[in-house]
Short mmCIF file of C-alpha atoms in Angstrom, two decimals:
data_model
loop_
_atom_site.label_atom_id
_atom_site.label_comp_id
_atom_site.label_asym_id
_atom_site.label_seq_id
_atom_site.Cartn_x
_atom_site.Cartn_y
_atom_site.Cartn_z
CA UNK A 1 22.42 20.30 -19.14
CA UNK A 2 20.18 22.28 -16.60
CA UNK A 3 21.98 19.96 -13.79
CA UNK A 4 25.73 21.39 -15.58
CA UNK A 5 24.20 25.06 -15.07
CA UNK A 6 23.10 24.62 -11.67
CA UNK A 7 26.31 23.30 -10.23
CA UNK A 8 27.57 26.16 -8.13
CA UNK A 9 24.17 26.42 -6.66
CA UNK A 10 23.73 22.45 -6.09
CA UNK A 11 27.34 22.44 -4.47
CA UNK A 12 26.12 25.28 -1.79
CA UNK A 13 23.01 23.26 -0.78
CA UNK A 14 25.01 19.96 -0.34
CA UNK A 15 27.26 21.74 2.56
CA UNK A 16 24.39 23.19 3.69
CA UNK A 17 22.13 19.87 3.94
CA UNK A 18 25.23 17.95 5.49
CA UNK A 19 25.88 21.07 7.65
CA UNK A 20 21.96 20.62 8.99
CA UNK A 21 22.45 17.33 9.38
CA UNK A 22 25.20 17.62 11.90
CA UNK A 23 23.83 19.71 14.16
CA UNK A 24 20.96 17.21 14.87
CA UNK A 25 22.03 15.46 17.91
CA UNK A 26 19.70 12.13 18.98
CA UNK A 27 21.52 11.68 21.94
CA UNK A 28 22.47 7.79 21.10
CA UNK A 29 18.58 7.20 21.08
CA UNK A 30 19.06 7.05 16.98
CA UNK A 31 18.88 3.05 16.80
CA UNK A 32 15.95 2.72 19.17
CA UNK A 33 13.96 5.95 17.79
CA UNK A 34 14.48 4.12 14.15
CA UNK A 35 13.18 1.14 15.40
CA UNK A 36 9.69 2.76 17.01
CA UNK A 37 9.16 4.48 14.14
CA UNK A 38 9.16 1.41 12.03
CA UNK A 39 6.70 0.43 14.36
CA UNK A 40 4.61 3.53 13.95
CA UNK A 41 4.55 3.21 10.14
CA UNK A 42 3.93 -0.62 10.62
CA UNK A 43 0.85 0.08 12.81
CA UNK A 44 -0.19 2.98 10.26
CA UNK A 45 -0.55 0.49 7.28
CA UNK A 46 -2.19 -2.51 9.39
CA UNK A 47 -4.84 0.35 10.26
CA UNK A 48 -5.29 1.52 6.67
CA UNK A 49 -5.89 -2.02 5.53
CA UNK A 50 -8.25 -2.73 8.66
CA UNK A 51 -10.02 0.51 7.76
CA UNK A 52 -10.55 -0.91 3.83
CA UNK A 53 -12.43 -4.21 5.67
CA UNK A 54 -14.39 -2.15 8.20
CA UNK A 55 -15.70 0.47 5.26
CA UNK A 56 -17.01 -2.02 2.85
CA UNK A 57 -20.42 -1.21 1.64
CA UNK A 58 -21.20 -4.72 2.67
CA UNK A 59 -20.32 -4.41 6.33
CA UNK A 60 -21.07 -0.65 6.65
CA UNK A 61 -23.81 0.31 4.97
CA UNK A 62 -26.37 -0.95 7.46
CA UNK A 63 -24.82 1.27 10.16
CA UNK A 64 -25.22 4.52 8.14
CA UNK A 65 -28.07 5.54 10.24
CA UNK A 66 -29.04 9.58 10.82
CA UNK A 67 -27.20 10.71 14.03
CA UNK A 68 -24.54 8.26 14.04
CA UNK A 69 -21.06 9.71 14.39
CA UNK A 70 -17.98 9.28 12.18
CA UNK A 71 -14.68 10.58 11.98
CA UNK A 72 -13.63 11.98 8.52
CA UNK A 73 -10.30 12.64 6.73
CA UNK A 74 -9.46 13.59 3.74
CA UNK A 75 -6.69 10.79 3.04
CA UNK A 76 -5.77 12.04 -0.14
CA UNK A 77 -5.30 16.01 0.92
CA UNK A 78 -4.21 14.48 4.10
CA UNK A 79 -6.67 16.66 6.24
CA UNK A 80 -8.59 15.61 9.11
CA UNK A 81 -12.10 16.91 9.92
CA UNK A 82 -12.55 15.14 13.35
CA UNK A 83 -15.66 13.73 13.92
CA UNK A 84 -18.83 14.95 12.46
CA UNK A 85 -22.73 13.24 12.16
CA UNK A 86 -24.30 11.23 9.49
CA UNK A 87 -27.26 12.90 7.94
CA UNK A 88 -28.54 10.87 4.97
CA UNK A 89 -26.69 8.71 2.21
CA UNK A 90 -27.38 7.92 -1.23
CA UNK A 91 -26.19 5.06 -3.74
CA UNK A 92 -25.29 6.12 -7.21
CA UNK A 93 -27.18 3.91 -9.90
CA UNK A 94 -24.26 4.11 -12.11
CA UNK A 95 -20.61 4.47 -10.89
CA UNK A 96 -18.35 7.23 -11.50
CA UNK A 97 -15.70 7.03 -14.10
CA UNK A 98 -13.25 7.63 -11.57
CA UNK A 99 -14.13 5.62 -8.71
CA UNK A 100 -11.95 3.04 -7.42
CA UNK A 101 -14.23 0.86 -6.03
CA UNK A 102 -17.61 0.03 -5.05
CA UNK A 103 -17.48 2.18 -2.16
CA UNK A 104 -17.57 5.41 -4.26
CA UNK A 105 -20.83 4.09 -5.14
CA UNK A 106 -21.85 5.70 -1.66
CA UNK A 107 -22.27 9.00 -1.06
CA UNK A 108 -22.86 10.26 2.79
CA UNK A 109 -24.07 13.16 3.85
CA UNK A 110 -21.65 14.47 7.17
CA UNK A 111 -22.24 17.15 9.22
CA UNK A 112 -18.71 18.83 9.80
CA UNK A 113 -17.20 21.62 11.73
CA UNK A 114 -15.86 23.49 8.56
CA UNK A 115 -13.80 26.62 7.72
CA UNK A 116 -16.33 29.01 7.00
CA UNK A 117 -14.16 30.80 4.56
CA UNK A 118 -14.30 27.50 2.17
CA UNK A 119 -17.98 27.35 2.25
CA UNK A 120 -18.76 29.86 -0.56
CA UNK A 121 -19.54 29.04 -3.98
CA UNK A 122 -15.92 30.55 -5.37
CA UNK A 123 -14.42 27.59 -3.05
CA UNK A 124 -12.95 24.82 -4.94
CA UNK A 125 -12.50 22.52 -1.87
CA UNK A 126 -13.95 22.54 1.86
CA UNK A 127 -11.57 22.85 4.54
CA UNK A 128 -11.61 21.86 8.39
CA UNK A 129 -12.09 24.69 11.07
CA UNK A 130 -8.83 26.04 11.69
CA UNK A 131 -7.41 25.79 15.31
CA UNK A 132 -8.30 28.43 17.59
CA UNK A 133 -10.80 29.55 14.76
CA UNK A 134 -14.45 29.66 14.82
CA UNK A 135 -15.75 26.94 12.70
CA UNK A 136 -19.25 26.43 11.22
CA UNK A 137 -21.16 23.41 10.94
CA UNK A 138 -22.31 22.19 7.28
CA UNK A 139 -23.47 19.21 5.47
CA UNK A 140 -21.11 17.87 3.05
CA UNK A 141 -21.25 15.04 1.00
CA UNK A 142 -18.64 12.24 1.53
CA UNK A 143 -17.59 8.68 -0.02
CA UNK A 144 -16.72 5.94 2.39
CA UNK A 145 -12.99 6.24 1.68
CA UNK A 146 -12.95 9.57 3.85
CA UNK A 147 -14.21 7.81 6.72
CA UNK A 148 -11.43 6.98 9.26
CA UNK A 149 -13.81 5.43 12.32
CA UNK A 150 -17.33 4.99 13.02
CA UNK A 151 -18.52 5.45 16.24
CA UNK A 152 -21.37 3.06 18.38
CA UNK A 153 -22.45 6.54 19.32
CA UNK A 154 -25.92 8.39 17.50
CA UNK A 155 -27.18 11.74 18.60
CA UNK A 156 -30.31 13.23 17.73
CA UNK A 157 -30.61 15.51 14.80
CA UNK A 158 -33.67 17.50 13.80
CA UNK A 159 -35.72 17.20 10.73
CA UNK A 160 -34.56 20.48 8.97
CA UNK A 161 -30.98 21.86 9.29
CA UNK A 162 -31.11 24.28 6.84
CA UNK A 163 -31.24 26.96 10.03
CA UNK A 164 -27.80 27.56 11.04
CA UNK A 165 -29.04 27.23 14.93
CA UNK A 166 -30.17 23.66 14.37
CA UNK A 167 -26.90 22.44 12.56
CA UNK A 168 -24.80 24.45 15.61
CA UNK A 169 -26.90 22.35 18.30
CA UNK A 170 -26.04 18.83 16.78
CA UNK A 171 -22.42 20.26 16.63
CA UNK A 172 -22.45 21.00 20.13
CA UNK A 173 -23.49 17.40 20.79
CA UNK A 174 -20.56 15.98 19.28
CA UNK A 175 -18.21 18.02 21.53
CA UNK A 176 -20.31 17.18 24.52
CA UNK A 177 -19.73 13.46 23.40
CA UNK A 178 -15.95 13.98 22.82
CA UNK A 179 -16.05 15.52 26.46
CA UNK A 180 -17.89 12.99 27.78
CA UNK A 181 -15.91 10.05 26.29
CA UNK A 182 -12.40 12.05 27.03
CA UNK A 183 -12.14 11.76 22.96
CA UNK A 184 -11.62 8.35 23.11
CA UNK A 185 -15.40 7.87 21.30
CA UNK A 186 -16.47 4.22 21.62
CA UNK A 187 -16.03 2.32 17.87
CA UNK A 188 -18.57 0.03 16.29
CA UNK A 189 -16.74 -3.43 17.11
CA UNK A 190 -15.98 -5.03 13.56
CA UNK A 191 -16.91 -8.74 14.49
CA UNK A 192 -19.25 -8.34 17.06
CA UNK A 193 -21.21 -5.39 15.31
CA UNK A 194 -20.37 -5.55 12.11
CA UNK A 195 -19.85 -9.20 11.77
CA UNK A 196 -16.61 -9.05 9.53
CA UNK A 197 -15.40 -12.61 9.73
CA UNK A 198 -12.91 -13.26 7.15
CA UNK A 199 -9.71 -14.80 8.00
CA UNK A 200 -7.66 -12.40 6.40
CA UNK A 201 -9.40 -9.60 8.52
CA UNK A 202 -8.44 -11.73 11.63
CA UNK A 203 -5.25 -11.97 10.62
CA UNK A 204 -4.96 -7.93 10.45
CA UNK A 205 -6.23 -7.90 13.72
CA UNK A 206 -3.90 -10.13 15.24
CA UNK A 207 -0.60 -8.38 13.33
CA UNK A 208 -2.16 -4.76 14.87
CA UNK A 209 -2.22 -6.35 18.27
CA UNK A 210 1.40 -7.64 18.08
CA UNK A 211 2.53 -4.21 17.04
CA UNK A 212 0.50 -2.00 19.54
CA UNK A 213 2.01 -4.08 22.05
CA UNK A 214 5.60 -3.81 20.60
CA UNK A 215 5.01 -0.23 20.82
CA UNK A 216 3.51 -0.09 24.40
CA UNK A 217 6.03 -2.01 25.93
CA UNK A 218 8.80 0.47 24.54
CA UNK A 219 11.07 1.83 27.29
CA UNK A 220 12.11 4.43 24.50
CA UNK A 221 10.22 7.18 26.17
CA UNK A 222 10.90 6.66 29.59
CA UNK A 223 14.62 6.49 28.67
CA UNK A 224 14.34 9.61 26.91
CA UNK A 225 12.74 11.19 29.53
CA UNK A 226 15.16 10.10 32.04
CA UNK A 227 17.82 11.85 29.90
CA UNK A 228 15.62 15.37 30.66
CA UNK A 229 14.72 15.37 26.53
CA UNK A 230 11.32 15.83 25.05
CA UNK A 231 9.68 12.81 23.66
CA UNK A 232 7.91 14.43 20.85
CA UNK A 233 10.53 16.82 19.99
CA UNK A 234 13.42 13.74 19.32
CA UNK A 235 10.92 12.27 17.10
CA UNK A 236 10.66 15.27 15.12
CA UNK A 237 14.17 15.74 15.09
CA UNK A 238 14.56 12.37 13.64
CA UNK A 239 11.91 12.79 10.85
CA UNK A 240 13.54 16.30 9.99
CA UNK A 241 16.89 14.12 9.65
CA UNK A 242 15.31 11.08 7.35
CA UNK A 243 14.27 14.13 5.34
CA UNK A 244 17.48 15.98 5.12
CA UNK A 245 19.03 12.39 4.24
CA UNK A 246 16.78 12.14 1.42
CA UNK A 247 17.34 15.74 0.06
CA UNK A 248 21.03 14.71 0.42
CA UNK A 249 20.94 11.62 -1.75
CA UNK A 250 19.41 13.73 -4.64
CA UNK A 251 21.20 16.77 -4.61
CA UNK A 252 24.80 14.22 -4.43
CA UNK A 253 23.20 12.77 -7.48
CA UNK A 254 22.94 16.14 -9.41
CA UNK A 255 26.11 17.13 -7.94
CA UNK A 256 27.67 14.00 -9.67
CA UNK A 257 25.74 14.27 -12.53
CA UNK A 258 27.10 17.82 -13.07
CA UNK A 259 30.59 17.41 -12.51
CA UNK A 260 30.91 15.22 -15.01
CA UNK A 261 30.91 11.73 -13.85
CA UNK A 262 28.03 10.46 -15.51
CA UNK A 263 27.91 11.62 -19.64
CA UNK A 264 30.23 14.46 -19.81
CA UNK A 265 31.50 13.79 -23.14
CA UNK A 266 28.13 13.09 -24.41
CA UNK A 267 26.47 16.31 -22.54
CA UNK A 268 29.16 18.11 -24.60
CA UNK A 269 28.11 16.67 -28.05
CA UNK A 270 24.80 17.04 -27.10
CA UNK A 271 24.96 20.80 -26.45
CA UNK A 272 27.11 21.37 -29.42
CA UNK A 273 23.95 19.46 -31.82
CA UNK A 274 21.34 21.48 -30.00
CA UNK A 275 23.12 25.24 -30.24
CA UNK A 276 23.45 24.45 -34.32
CA UNK A 277 19.31 23.38 -34.35
CA UNK A 278 19.17 26.80 -32.73
CA UNK A 279 17.49 25.02 -29.42
CA UNK A 280 20.09 27.09 -27.15
CA UNK A 281 22.29 30.05 -27.83
CA UNK A 282 26.06 30.22 -27.65
CA UNK A 283 25.79 31.48 -23.96
CA UNK A 284 23.81 27.84 -23.16
CA UNK A 285 20.68 29.96 -22.78
CA UNK A 286 17.31 27.52 -23.80
CA UNK A 287 15.73 29.78 -26.48
CA UNK A 288 11.83 29.21 -27.80
CA UNK A 289 12.74 26.07 -29.99
CA UNK A 290 14.16 24.50 -27.04
CA UNK A 291 11.31 25.47 -24.52
CA UNK A 292 9.03 24.08 -27.02
CA UNK A 293 10.93 20.77 -27.67
CA UNK A 294 11.06 20.30 -23.60
CA UNK A 295 7.06 20.37 -23.62
CA UNK A 296 6.91 17.24 -25.36
CA UNK A 297 7.39 13.91 -23.81
CA UNK A 298 5.54 11.25 -25.96
CA UNK A 299 7.71 11.31 -29.40
CA UNK A 300 11.21 12.40 -30.86
CA UNK A 301 11.22 16.33 -29.39
CA UNK A 302 13.70 17.54 -31.54
CA UNK A 303 11.97 16.23 -35.26
CA UNK A 304 8.32 17.46 -33.93
CA UNK A 305 9.49 20.98 -32.87
CA UNK A 306 11.47 21.34 -36.33
CA UNK A 307 8.11 20.35 -37.96
CA UNK A 308 5.92 22.90 -35.97
CA UNK A 309 8.40 25.64 -36.01
CA UNK A 310 9.05 25.12 -39.71
CA UNK A 311 4.95 25.46 -40.35
CA UNK A 312 4.78 22.02 -41.83
CA UNK A 313 1.77 21.43 -40.52
CA UNK A 314 -0.25 24.36 -41.91
CA UNK A 315 -1.01 23.37 -45.29
CA UNK A 316 -1.49 19.57 -44.38
CA UNK A 317 -5.33 18.12 -43.99
CA UNK A 318 -5.93 17.19 -40.41
CA UNK A 319 -5.85 13.28 -41.32
CA UNK A 320 -2.52 13.91 -42.93
CA UNK A 321 -1.41 15.28 -39.70
CA UNK A 322 -2.63 12.47 -37.67
CA UNK A 323 -1.16 9.61 -40.34
CA UNK A 324 1.99 11.58 -40.00
CA UNK A 325 1.96 12.06 -36.28
CA UNK A 326 1.68 8.25 -36.26
CA UNK A 327 5.01 7.33 -37.40
CA UNK A 328 6.14 8.74 -33.70
CA UNK A 329 4.34 5.48 -32.48
CA UNK A 330 6.59 2.51 -32.76
CA UNK A 331 4.32 -0.70 -33.02
CA UNK A 332 6.40 -3.08 -34.63
CA UNK A 333 9.17 -3.60 -37.05
CA UNK A 334 7.90 -4.63 -40.72
CA UNK A 335 10.12 -5.10 -43.86
CA UNK A 336 6.63 -4.59 -46.02
CA UNK A 337 7.10 -1.86 -48.58
CA UNK A 338 3.87 0.21 -48.48
CA UNK A 339 2.09 2.06 -51.58
CA UNK A 340 1.09 5.40 -50.22
CA UNK A 341 -1.09 7.87 -51.73
CA UNK A 342 0.84 11.19 -53.38
CA UNK A 343 -0.27 13.17 -50.43
CA UNK A 344 0.57 11.02 -47.53
CA UNK A 345 4.11 9.62 -49.40
CA UNK A 346 5.06 13.69 -49.78
CA UNK A 347 4.22 13.87 -46.14
CA UNK A 348 6.54 11.37 -45.13
CA UNK A 349 9.39 12.38 -47.58
CA UNK A 350 8.86 16.03 -45.59
CA UNK A 351 9.60 14.03 -42.30
CA UNK A 352 12.25 11.89 -43.39
CA UNK A 353 14.10 14.96 -44.15
CA UNK A 354 13.53 16.28 -41.39
CA UNK A 355 14.78 13.57 -39.58
#
């Protein structure tokens, strides 16, 4: 129904997407870029698997000393905070109901460079410093799953970090470390330092090494540069083309549905029933009854809407309402004849009448 109404807009969008795709010129490098991006994606997946080992509590907790540098990323929001400094850590005595592993039981206080406008009590989520803007170093509680890397470097931290100047001094130490190591800060060796000797972990390291060798030996960048093209720009264009192709697939499905290749006759019959029941108007505008039915997604939308808007629940006791609604949950077919109490039988008869 919605797709049918949206046909003109969907067809216009389809033409626009096809035009945008045709304008993207990858200069004959598309196959090579496809392979290159596949390797990059494979590398990222392997890194995440390796990270899950490195930050297991049994391997990382001994190294959560104050002053150690860690790189923090909110992977759920895809937000990078960069390098910060461990201040302290605590272990929950009882696991959080929403925790996904033992790592969530450890909360690590990390000094991070943050956007000062997100540090107030009214802010719902702390964010990192915006580029080209001044940040504020603040102590933020983090779970182990937010750790991207852990460094072998430690810096001095004063006992009292409440004064802003003390936090700023530690922040300057982090910046100095990044400058000294040209932003490639040395990390703990997972085998030598953390003693991760699991065979599955060693297999992941070998796979990562193989993928990195393929990426480093790729001649794609040199070939693109030789053509006078911008390598990063070409990768960006490729990702843009991939996104357009995804949108094209979705839009083609919508257009196909709206043009009537799928369930056209059934759609007409459904609309006729909806008009008669008052869910949509003669002009195919969704009425209040229809909007109510759209919000119900766990049972028969039309029947429940009729019961609600007909006021049938108003005079029922809560236990009768619950019993009536249980009829909408299919458990198993049974031929057993049940003898119900009169008030329950009355509710069941009402349901059958509405249905």
